[in-house]
Amino acid sequence: MKKKVSLLRKKNGLFNQATLSLHQEMLDSLEVFPEDKDISLFYSKEEGKIELIKGKKEEKEEKDRNGNLISFQGNRKVIFSGSKKQASARIAKLSIPFLVLKSMGLTENPYLSIYCEPGKVIMKGVSMGKIYTVKVNKGGIGKTFTAVQVGHGLALNGYKVLLLTSDSQNNILHYTLSKEMFSKLPEKYDMAKGLRHAVLFGDKEDYYIKLRKNLYCLPAESSVFTKKFEQEFPMYLEKKKEEYDYILIDSIPTMDIDKVFVECSDYVILPTFCDFPTFHGTQNVLQTGIEKVHSILVNKYKPTKIQKEFLEQLQKMLEETDIVFPKPIRELAQIENLLQKGKTIWETQAKNMDDCKNSFLDILEAMI
């Protein structure tokens, strides 16, 4: 799980207190109760983590000659409030030494990844979510297919993922939900309130459609994006980066908003074909913004003489770069069948899909 440490400042702007709310799973792991609430906190800069265990230990801290914290060992008491009789109604908080947060580089975005083990809780600093735009220069190349497979692959690895789209057709939903599930969406979600509404008029949790465990989508209710939207969108993304580990944007190439999406993104993933128009478009993208290109994925590949030649040219272009370039995705009827059923490549055991999965795994491994 990921939790935010609450930082309180004095009137002069200096930090006064750092407090972490403890989830019930953390309390259960530590076996801490209102009548037995002593906790020992250990921190090692070398290991980059905080460990909590029940009880008291000798208190000590170590600093280098410049006064920077190397290690810390101290005792804390969990502060309980709320109902004494009903555990689910209790609120439990723990103070975290500000010196420790400073050493971990968490004074601006104090988020912790928390792992519960029997008798122990381990906490590590987490960076803000990363934004990837899946970009193409024309339609039909597999942009949405790529976004969905990457998104679900990340979700299966335990990361919380948000899929965004600028296409009001919302093909992401068609590629991830059965026809029956898709037809029932209006019963549960207000489909008139999507990305545009969330950015311009206020965001609500129930706008987001849960596609799979850890995988969410905010549909586009309109493909019309105003200047006001373009101005507000970066702030919206900053807030979402606090909630999601990865944000994937499935962008329409013919719209001006595509430029805004790319500017807001940390990286770009380029699906492509091995034909002249698409190859030329990919070449142009590489020449204008190679620093953001994370990976290039050849889709619907057929090992013909012409396609082999374009594939070789792409390989030569990328030889001296760090861009991920996995084996091409072959044109398979199995992929089309999966999309028709609203399933991803990770939801089939078919052997002929192994190469496709491995190509996406190459991209995922470079992202994680």
mmCIF file with all atom_site columns, C-alpha atoms in Angstrom, residues 149-302:
data_model
loop_
_atom_site.group_PDB
_atom_site.id
_atom_site.type_symbol
_atom_site.label_atom_id
_atom_site.label_alt_id
_atom_site.label_comp_id
_atom_site.label_asym_id
_atom_site.label_entity_id
_atom_site.label_seq_id
_atom_site.pdbx_PDB_ins_code
_atom_site.Cartn_x
_atom_site.Cartn_y
_atom_site.Cartn_z
_atom_site.occupancy
_atom_site.B_iso_or_equiv
_atom_site.pdbx_formal_charge
_atom_site.auth_seq_id
_atom_site.auth_comp_id
_atom_site.auth_asym_id
_atom_site.auth_atom_id
_atom_site.pdbx_PDB_model_num
ATOM 1   C CA . GLN A 1 149 ? -1.582  -4.341 -22.644 1.00 0.00 ? 149 GLN A CA 1
ATOM 2   C CA . VAL A 1 150 ? 1.052   -2.170 -20.939 1.00 0.00 ? 150 VAL A CA 1
ATOM 3   C CA . GLY A 1 151 ? -1.482  -0.899 -18.403 1.00 0.00 ? 151 GLY A CA 1
ATOM 4   C CA . HIS A 1 152 ? -2.777  -4.338 -17.455 1.00 0.00 ? 152 HIS A CA 1
ATOM 5   C CA . GLY A 1 153 ? 0.774   -5.710 -17.321 1.00 0.00 ? 153 GLY A CA 1
ATOM 6   C CA . LEU A 1 154 ? 1.740   -3.018 -14.803 1.00 0.00 ? 154 LEU A CA 1
ATOM 7   C CA . ALA A 1 155 ? -1.443  -3.633 -12.806 1.00 0.00 ? 155 ALA A CA 1
ATOM 8   C CA . LEU A 1 156 ? -0.677  -7.359 -12.593 1.00 0.00 ? 156 LEU A CA 1
ATOM 9   C CA . ASN A 1 157 ? 2.694   -6.409 -11.092 1.00 0.00 ? 157 ASN A CA 1
ATOM 10  C CA . GLY A 1 158 ? 0.942   -4.586 -8.255  1.00 0.00 ? 158 GLY A CA 1
ATOM 11  C CA . TYR A 1 159 ? 1.069   -1.026 -9.604  1.00 0.00 ? 159 TYR A CA 1
ATOM 12  C CA . LYS A 1 160 ? -1.988  1.221  -9.592  1.00 0.00 ? 160 LYS A CA 1
ATOM 13  C CA . VAL A 1 161 ? -2.583  2.355  -13.173 1.00 0.00 ? 161 VAL A CA 1
ATOM 14  C CA . LEU A 1 162 ? -4.832  4.985  -14.751 1.00 0.00 ? 162 LEU A CA 1
ATOM 15  C CA . LEU A 1 163 ? -5.717  4.884  -18.454 1.00 0.00 ? 163 LEU A CA 1
ATOM 16  C CA . LEU A 1 164 ? -6.751  8.194  -20.024 1.00 0.00 ? 164 LEU A CA 1
ATOM 17  C CA . THR A 1 165 ? -7.961  8.814  -23.557 1.00 0.00 ? 165 THR A CA 1
ATOM 18  C CA . SER A 1 166 ? -8.832  11.802 -25.716 1.00 0.00 ? 166 SER A CA 1
ATOM 19  C CA . ASP A 1 167 ? -11.042 9.649  -27.961 1.00 0.00 ? 167 ASP A CA 1
ATOM 20  C CA . SER A 1 168 ? -14.760 9.847  -27.128 1.00 0.00 ? 168 SER A CA 1
ATOM 21  C CA . GLN A 1 169 ? -15.222 6.405  -28.745 1.00 0.00 ? 169 GLN A CA 1
ATOM 22  C CA . ASN A 1 170 ? -13.445 5.061  -25.641 1.00 0.00 ? 170 ASN A CA 1
ATOM 23  C CA . ASN A 1 171 ? -11.997 1.974  -27.308 1.00 0.00 ? 171 ASN A CA 1
ATOM 24  C CA . ILE A 1 172 ? -10.124 1.252  -24.079 1.00 0.00 ? 172 ILE A CA 1
ATOM 25  C CA . LEU A 1 173 ? -13.443 0.114  -22.618 1.00 0.00 ? 173 LEU A CA 1
ATOM 26  C CA . HIS A 1 174 ? -14.229 -2.083 -25.643 1.00 0.00 ? 174 HIS A CA 1
ATOM 27  C CA . TYR A 1 175 ? -10.784 -3.722 -25.370 1.00 0.00 ? 175 TYR A CA 1
ATOM 28  C CA . THR A 1 176 ? -11.119 -4.509 -21.662 1.00 0.00 ? 176 THR A CA 1
ATOM 29  C CA . LEU A 1 177 ? -14.806 -5.274 -21.062 1.00 0.00 ? 177 LEU A CA 1
ATOM 30  C CA . SER A 1 178 ? -17.170 -7.865 -22.484 1.00 0.00 ? 178 SER A CA 1
ATOM 31  C CA . LYS A 1 179 ? -20.118 -6.557 -24.500 1.00 0.00 ? 179 LYS A CA 1
ATOM 32  C CA . GLU A 1 180 ? -22.436 -7.353 -21.602 1.00 0.00 ? 180 GLU A CA 1
ATOM 33  C CA . MET A 1 181 ? -20.276 -5.494 -19.066 1.00 0.00 ? 181 MET A CA 1
ATOM 34  C CA . PHE A 1 182 ? -19.931 -2.534 -21.429 1.00 0.00 ? 182 PHE A CA 1
ATOM 35  C CA . SER A 1 183 ? -23.707 -2.294 -21.910 1.00 0.00 ? 183 SER A CA 1
ATOM 36  C CA . LYS A 1 184 ? -24.209 -2.102 -18.137 1.00 0.00 ? 184 LYS A CA 1
ATOM 37  C CA . LEU A 1 185 ? -21.740 0.754  -17.545 1.00 0.00 ? 185 LEU A CA 1
ATOM 38  C CA . PRO A 1 186 ? -24.447 3.485  -17.618 1.00 0.00 ? 186 PRO A CA 1
ATOM 39  C CA . GLU A 1 187 ? -26.179 1.705  -14.714 1.00 0.00 ? 187 GLU A CA 1
ATOM 40  C CA . LYS A 1 188 ? -23.141 2.250  -12.484 1.00 0.00 ? 188 LYS A CA 1
ATOM 41  C CA . TYR A 1 189 ? -21.304 5.258  -13.942 1.00 0.00 ? 189 TYR A CA 1
ATOM 42  C CA . ASP A 1 190 ? -22.339 8.673  -15.230 1.00 0.00 ? 190 ASP A CA 1
ATOM 43  C CA . MET A 1 191 ? -20.849 8.388  -18.716 1.00 0.00 ? 191 MET A CA 1
ATOM 44  C CA . ALA A 1 192 ? -21.544 12.090 -19.362 1.00 0.00 ? 192 ALA A CA 1
ATOM 45  C CA . LYS A 1 193 ? -18.846 12.974 -16.836 1.00 0.00 ? 193 LYS A CA 1
ATOM 46  C CA . GLY A 1 194 ? -15.375 11.959 -17.934 1.00 0.00 ? 194 GLY A CA 1
ATOM 47  C CA . LEU A 1 195 ? -11.945 13.479 -18.503 1.00 0.00 ? 195 LEU A CA 1
ATOM 48  C CA . ARG A 1 196 ? -13.179 16.887 -19.648 1.00 0.00 ? 196 ARG A CA 1
ATOM 49  C CA . HIS A 1 197 ? -15.576 17.244 -16.711 1.00 0.00 ? 197 HIS A CA 1
ATOM 50  C CA . ALA A 1 198 ? -13.007 16.054 -14.150 1.00 0.00 ? 198 ALA A CA 1
ATOM 51  C CA . VAL A 1 199 ? -10.421 18.593 -15.329 1.00 0.00 ? 199 VAL A CA 1
ATOM 52  C CA . LEU A 1 200 ? -12.738 21.590 -15.753 1.00 0.00 ? 200 LEU A CA 1
ATOM 53  C CA . PHE A 1 201 ? -15.482 21.143 -13.166 1.00 0.00 ? 201 PHE A CA 1
ATOM 54  C CA . GLY A 1 202 ? -14.123 18.920 -10.421 1.00 0.00 ? 202 GLY A CA 1
ATOM 55  C CA . ASP A 1 203 ? -12.898 15.381 -9.958  1.00 0.00 ? 203 ASP A CA 1
ATOM 56  C CA . LYS A 1 204 ? -14.773 12.561 -8.222  1.00 0.00 ? 204 LYS A CA 1
ATOM 57  C CA . GLU A 1 205 ? -13.700 9.010  -7.474  1.00 0.00 ? 205 GLU A CA 1
ATOM 58  C CA . ASP A 1 206 ? -16.874 7.507  -8.945  1.00 0.00 ? 206 ASP A CA 1
ATOM 59  C CA . TYR A 1 207 ? -16.034 8.866  -12.418 1.00 0.00 ? 207 TYR A CA 1
ATOM 60  C CA . TYR A 1 208 ? -13.285 6.242  -12.686 1.00 0.00 ? 208 TYR A CA 1
ATOM 61  C CA . ILE A 1 209 ? -14.170 2.840  -14.120 1.00 0.00 ? 209 ILE A CA 1
ATOM 62  C CA . LYS A 1 210 ? -12.399 -0.121 -12.545 1.00 0.00 ? 210 LYS A CA 1
ATOM 63  C CA . LEU A 1 211 ? -11.362 -2.449 -15.378 1.00 0.00 ? 211 LEU A CA 1
ATOM 64  C CA . ARG A 1 212 ? -9.252  -4.917 -13.429 1.00 0.00 ? 212 ARG A CA 1
ATOM 65  C CA . LYS A 1 213 ? -7.551  -5.023 -10.057 1.00 0.00 ? 213 LYS A CA 1
ATOM 66  C CA . ASN A 1 214 ? -5.267  -1.926 -9.916  1.00 0.00 ? 214 ASN A CA 1
ATOM 67  C CA . LEU A 1 215 ? -6.396  -0.823 -13.405 1.00 0.00 ? 215 LEU A CA 1
ATOM 68  C CA . TYR A 1 216 ? -8.727  2.154  -13.882 1.00 0.00 ? 216 TYR A CA 1
ATOM 69  C CA . CYS A 1 217 ? -9.991  4.235  -16.786 1.00 0.00 ? 217 CYS A CA 1
ATOM 70  C CA . LEU A 1 218 ? -11.427 7.739  -16.979 1.00 0.00 ? 218 LEU A CA 1
ATOM 71  C CA . PRO A 1 219 ? -13.386 7.829  -20.264 1.00 0.00 ? 219 PRO A CA 1
ATOM 72  C CA . ALA A 1 220 ? -13.582 10.823 -22.563 1.00 0.00 ? 220 ALA A CA 1
ATOM 73  C CA . GLU A 1 221 ? -17.140 12.141 -22.815 1.00 0.00 ? 221 GLU A CA 1
ATOM 74  C CA . SER A 1 222 ? -16.088 14.541 -25.574 1.00 0.00 ? 222 SER A CA 1
ATOM 75  C CA . SER A 1 223 ? -13.230 14.968 -28.034 1.00 0.00 ? 223 SER A CA 1
ATOM 76  C CA . VAL A 1 224 ? -13.505 18.770 -27.852 1.00 0.00 ? 224 VAL A CA 1
ATOM 77  C CA . PHE A 1 225 ? -10.778 20.274 -25.667 1.00 0.00 ? 225 PHE A CA 1
ATOM 78  C CA . THR A 1 226 ? -10.643 24.011 -25.013 1.00 0.00 ? 226 THR A CA 1
ATOM 79  C CA . LYS A 1 227 ? -7.741  26.283 -24.092 1.00 0.00 ? 227 LYS A CA 1
ATOM 80  C CA . LYS A 1 228 ? -9.078  26.224 -20.531 1.00 0.00 ? 228 LYS A CA 1
ATOM 81  C CA . PHE A 1 229 ? -8.744  22.429 -20.521 1.00 0.00 ? 229 PHE A CA 1
ATOM 82  C CA . GLU A 1 230 ? -5.172  22.645 -21.823 1.00 0.00 ? 230 GLU A CA 1
ATOM 83  C CA . GLN A 1 231 ? -4.299  25.073 -19.013 1.00 0.00 ? 231 GLN A CA 1
ATOM 84  C CA . GLU A 1 232 ? -5.921  22.992 -16.253 1.00 0.00 ? 232 GLU A CA 1
ATOM 85  C CA . PHE A 1 233 ? -4.843  19.540 -17.444 1.00 0.00 ? 233 PHE A CA 1
ATOM 86  C CA . PRO A 1 234 ? -1.246  19.666 -16.073 1.00 0.00 ? 234 PRO A CA 1
ATOM 87  C CA . MET A 1 235 ? -2.559  20.431 -12.560 1.00 0.00 ? 235 MET A CA 1
ATOM 88  C CA . TYR A 1 236 ? -5.029  17.572 -12.833 1.00 0.00 ? 236 TYR A CA 1
ATOM 89  C CA . LEU A 1 237 ? -2.173  15.206 -13.732 1.00 0.00 ? 237 LEU A CA 1
ATOM 90  C CA . GLU A 1 238 ? -0.066  16.376 -10.785 1.00 0.00 ? 238 GLU A CA 1
ATOM 91  C CA . LYS A 1 239 ? -2.873  15.386 -8.420  1.00 0.00 ? 239 LYS A CA 1
ATOM 92  C CA . LYS A 1 240 ? -3.363  12.037 -10.144 1.00 0.00 ? 240 LYS A CA 1
ATOM 93  C CA . LYS A 1 241 ? 0.366   11.296 -9.834  1.00 0.00 ? 241 LYS A CA 1
ATOM 94  C CA . GLU A 1 242 ? -0.176  11.217 -6.082  1.00 0.00 ? 242 GLU A CA 1
ATOM 95  C CA . GLU A 1 243 ? -2.820  8.494  -6.458  1.00 0.00 ? 243 GLU A CA 1
ATOM 96  C CA . TYR A 1 244 ? -1.458  6.355  -9.299  1.00 0.00 ? 244 TYR A CA 1
ATOM 97  C CA . ASP A 1 245 ? 1.919   4.741  -9.934  1.00 0.00 ? 245 ASP A CA 1
ATOM 98  C CA . TYR A 1 246 ? 1.511   5.006  -13.708 1.00 0.00 ? 246 TYR A CA 1
ATOM 99  C CA . ILE A 1 247 ? -0.713  7.114  -15.953 1.00 0.00 ? 247 ILE A CA 1
ATOM 100 C CA . LEU A 1 248 ? -1.002  6.002  -19.591 1.00 0.00 ? 248 LEU A CA 1
ATOM 101 C CA . ILE A 1 249 ? -2.512  8.411  -22.112 1.00 0.00 ? 249 ILE A CA 1
ATOM 102 C CA . ASP A 1 250 ? -4.056  6.981  -25.276 1.00 0.00 ? 250 ASP A CA 1
ATOM 103 C CA . SER A 1 251 ? -3.899  10.056 -27.491 1.00 0.00 ? 251 SER A CA 1
ATOM 104 C CA . ILE A 1 252 ? -5.595  10.922 -30.803 1.00 0.00 ? 252 ILE A CA 1
ATOM 105 C CA . PRO A 1 253 ? -2.766  11.961 -33.177 1.00 0.00 ? 253 PRO A CA 1
ATOM 106 C CA . THR A 1 254 ? -4.763  14.454 -35.259 1.00 0.00 ? 254 THR A CA 1
ATOM 107 C CA . MET A 1 255 ? -5.679  16.742 -32.373 1.00 0.00 ? 255 MET A CA 1
ATOM 108 C CA . ASP A 1 256 ? -3.785  19.716 -30.908 1.00 0.00 ? 256 ASP A CA 1
ATOM 109 C CA . ILE A 1 257 ? -4.288  18.243 -27.439 1.00 0.00 ? 257 ILE A CA 1
ATOM 110 C CA . ASP A 1 258 ? -1.805  15.529 -28.425 1.00 0.00 ? 258 ASP A CA 1
ATOM 111 C CA . LYS A 1 259 ? 0.994   18.101 -28.049 1.00 0.00 ? 259 LYS A CA 1
ATOM 112 C CA . VAL A 1 260 ? -0.193  18.947 -24.535 1.00 0.00 ? 260 VAL A CA 1
ATOM 113 C CA . PHE A 1 261 ? -0.264  15.267 -23.581 1.00 0.00 ? 261 PHE A CA 1
ATOM 114 C CA . VAL A 1 262 ? 3.299   14.745 -24.805 1.00 0.00 ? 262 VAL A CA 1
ATOM 115 C CA . GLU A 1 263 ? 4.528   17.868 -22.989 1.00 0.00 ? 263 GLU A CA 1
ATOM 116 C CA . CYS A 1 264 ? 2.985   16.604 -19.739 1.00 0.00 ? 264 CYS A CA 1
ATOM 117 C CA . SER A 1 265 ? 4.433   13.111 -20.150 1.00 0.00 ? 265 SER A CA 1
ATOM 118 C CA . ASP A 1 266 ? 7.676   11.749 -18.789 1.00 0.00 ? 266 ASP A CA 1
ATOM 119 C CA . TYR A 1 267 ? 7.976   9.297  -21.668 1.00 0.00 ? 267 TYR A CA 1
ATOM 120 C CA . VAL A 1 268 ? 6.410   8.347  -24.996 1.00 0.00 ? 268 VAL A CA 1
ATOM 121 C CA . ILE A 1 269 ? 5.702   4.860  -26.353 1.00 0.00 ? 269 ILE A CA 1
ATOM 122 C CA . LEU A 1 270 ? 5.509   4.622  -30.156 1.00 0.00 ? 270 LEU A CA 1
ATOM 123 C CA . PRO A 1 271 ? 3.613   1.771  -31.829 1.00 0.00 ? 271 PRO A CA 1
ATOM 124 C CA . THR A 1 272 ? 4.477   1.572  -35.517 1.00 0.00 ? 272 THR A CA 1
ATOM 125 C CA . PHE A 1 273 ? 4.121   -0.462 -38.721 1.00 0.00 ? 273 PHE A CA 1
ATOM 126 C CA . CYS A 1 274 ? 6.836   -1.600 -41.097 1.00 0.00 ? 274 CYS A CA 1
ATOM 127 C CA . ASP A 1 275 ? 5.525   0.379  -44.062 1.00 0.00 ? 275 ASP A CA 1
ATOM 128 C CA . PHE A 1 276 ? 6.777   3.614  -45.617 1.00 0.00 ? 276 PHE A CA 1
ATOM 129 C CA . PRO A 1 277 ? 4.205   6.168  -44.300 1.00 0.00 ? 277 PRO A CA 1
ATOM 130 C CA . THR A 1 278 ? 4.345   4.891  -40.718 1.00 0.00 ? 278 THR A CA 1
ATOM 131 C CA . PHE A 1 279 ? 8.111   4.415  -40.769 1.00 0.00 ? 279 PHE A CA 1
ATOM 132 C CA . HIS A 1 280 ? 8.523   7.990  -42.032 1.00 0.00 ? 280 HIS A CA 1
ATOM 133 C CA . GLY A 1 281 ? 6.260   9.279  -39.243 1.00 0.00 ? 281 GLY A CA 1
ATOM 134 C CA . THR A 1 282 ? 8.228   7.363  -36.604 1.00 0.00 ? 282 THR A CA 1
ATOM 135 C CA . GLN A 1 283 ? 11.447  8.762  -38.042 1.00 0.00 ? 283 GLN A CA 1
ATOM 136 C CA . ASN A 1 284 ? 10.079  12.317 -37.705 1.00 0.00 ? 284 ASN A CA 1
ATOM 137 C CA . VAL A 1 285 ? 9.094   11.756 -34.064 1.00 0.00 ? 285 VAL A CA 1
ATOM 138 C CA . LEU A 1 286 ? 12.558  10.427 -33.261 1.00 0.00 ? 286 LEU A CA 1
ATOM 139 C CA . GLN A 1 287 ? 14.227  13.414 -34.887 1.00 0.00 ? 287 GLN A CA 1
ATOM 140 C CA . THR A 1 288 ? 12.094  15.964 -33.015 1.00 0.00 ? 288 THR A CA 1
ATOM 141 C CA . GLY A 1 289 ? 11.804  14.478 -29.528 1.00 0.00 ? 289 GLY A CA 1
ATOM 142 C CA . ILE A 1 290 ? 14.017  11.452 -29.000 1.00 0.00 ? 290 ILE A CA 1
ATOM 143 C CA . GLU A 1 291 ? 14.724  12.306 -25.344 1.00 0.00 ? 291 GLU A CA 1
ATOM 144 C CA . LYS A 1 292 ? 11.156  11.325 -24.360 1.00 0.00 ? 292 LYS A CA 1
ATOM 145 C CA . VAL A 1 293 ? 10.822  8.205  -26.496 1.00 0.00 ? 293 VAL A CA 1
ATOM 146 C CA . HIS A 1 294 ? 10.891  5.225  -24.150 1.00 0.00 ? 294 HIS A CA 1
ATOM 147 C CA . SER A 1 295 ? 10.085  2.392  -26.531 1.00 0.00 ? 295 SER A CA 1
ATOM 148 C CA . ILE A 1 296 ? 9.063   1.600  -30.097 1.00 0.00 ? 296 ILE A CA 1
ATOM 149 C CA . LEU A 1 297 ? 6.859   -1.403 -30.789 1.00 0.00 ? 297 LEU A CA 1
ATOM 150 C CA . VAL A 1 298 ? 6.284   -2.766 -34.280 1.00 0.00 ? 298 VAL A CA 1
ATOM 151 C CA . ASN A 1 299 ? 2.706   -4.001 -34.517 1.00 0.00 ? 299 ASN A CA 1
ATOM 152 C CA . LYS A 1 300 ? 0.883   -6.321 -36.984 1.00 0.00 ? 300 LYS A CA 1
ATOM 153 C CA . TYR A 1 301 ? 4.197   -7.497 -38.410 1.00 0.00 ? 301 TYR A CA 1
ATOM 154 C CA . LYS A 1 302 ? 4.414   -9.860 -41.379 1.00 0.00 ? 302 LYS A CA 1
#
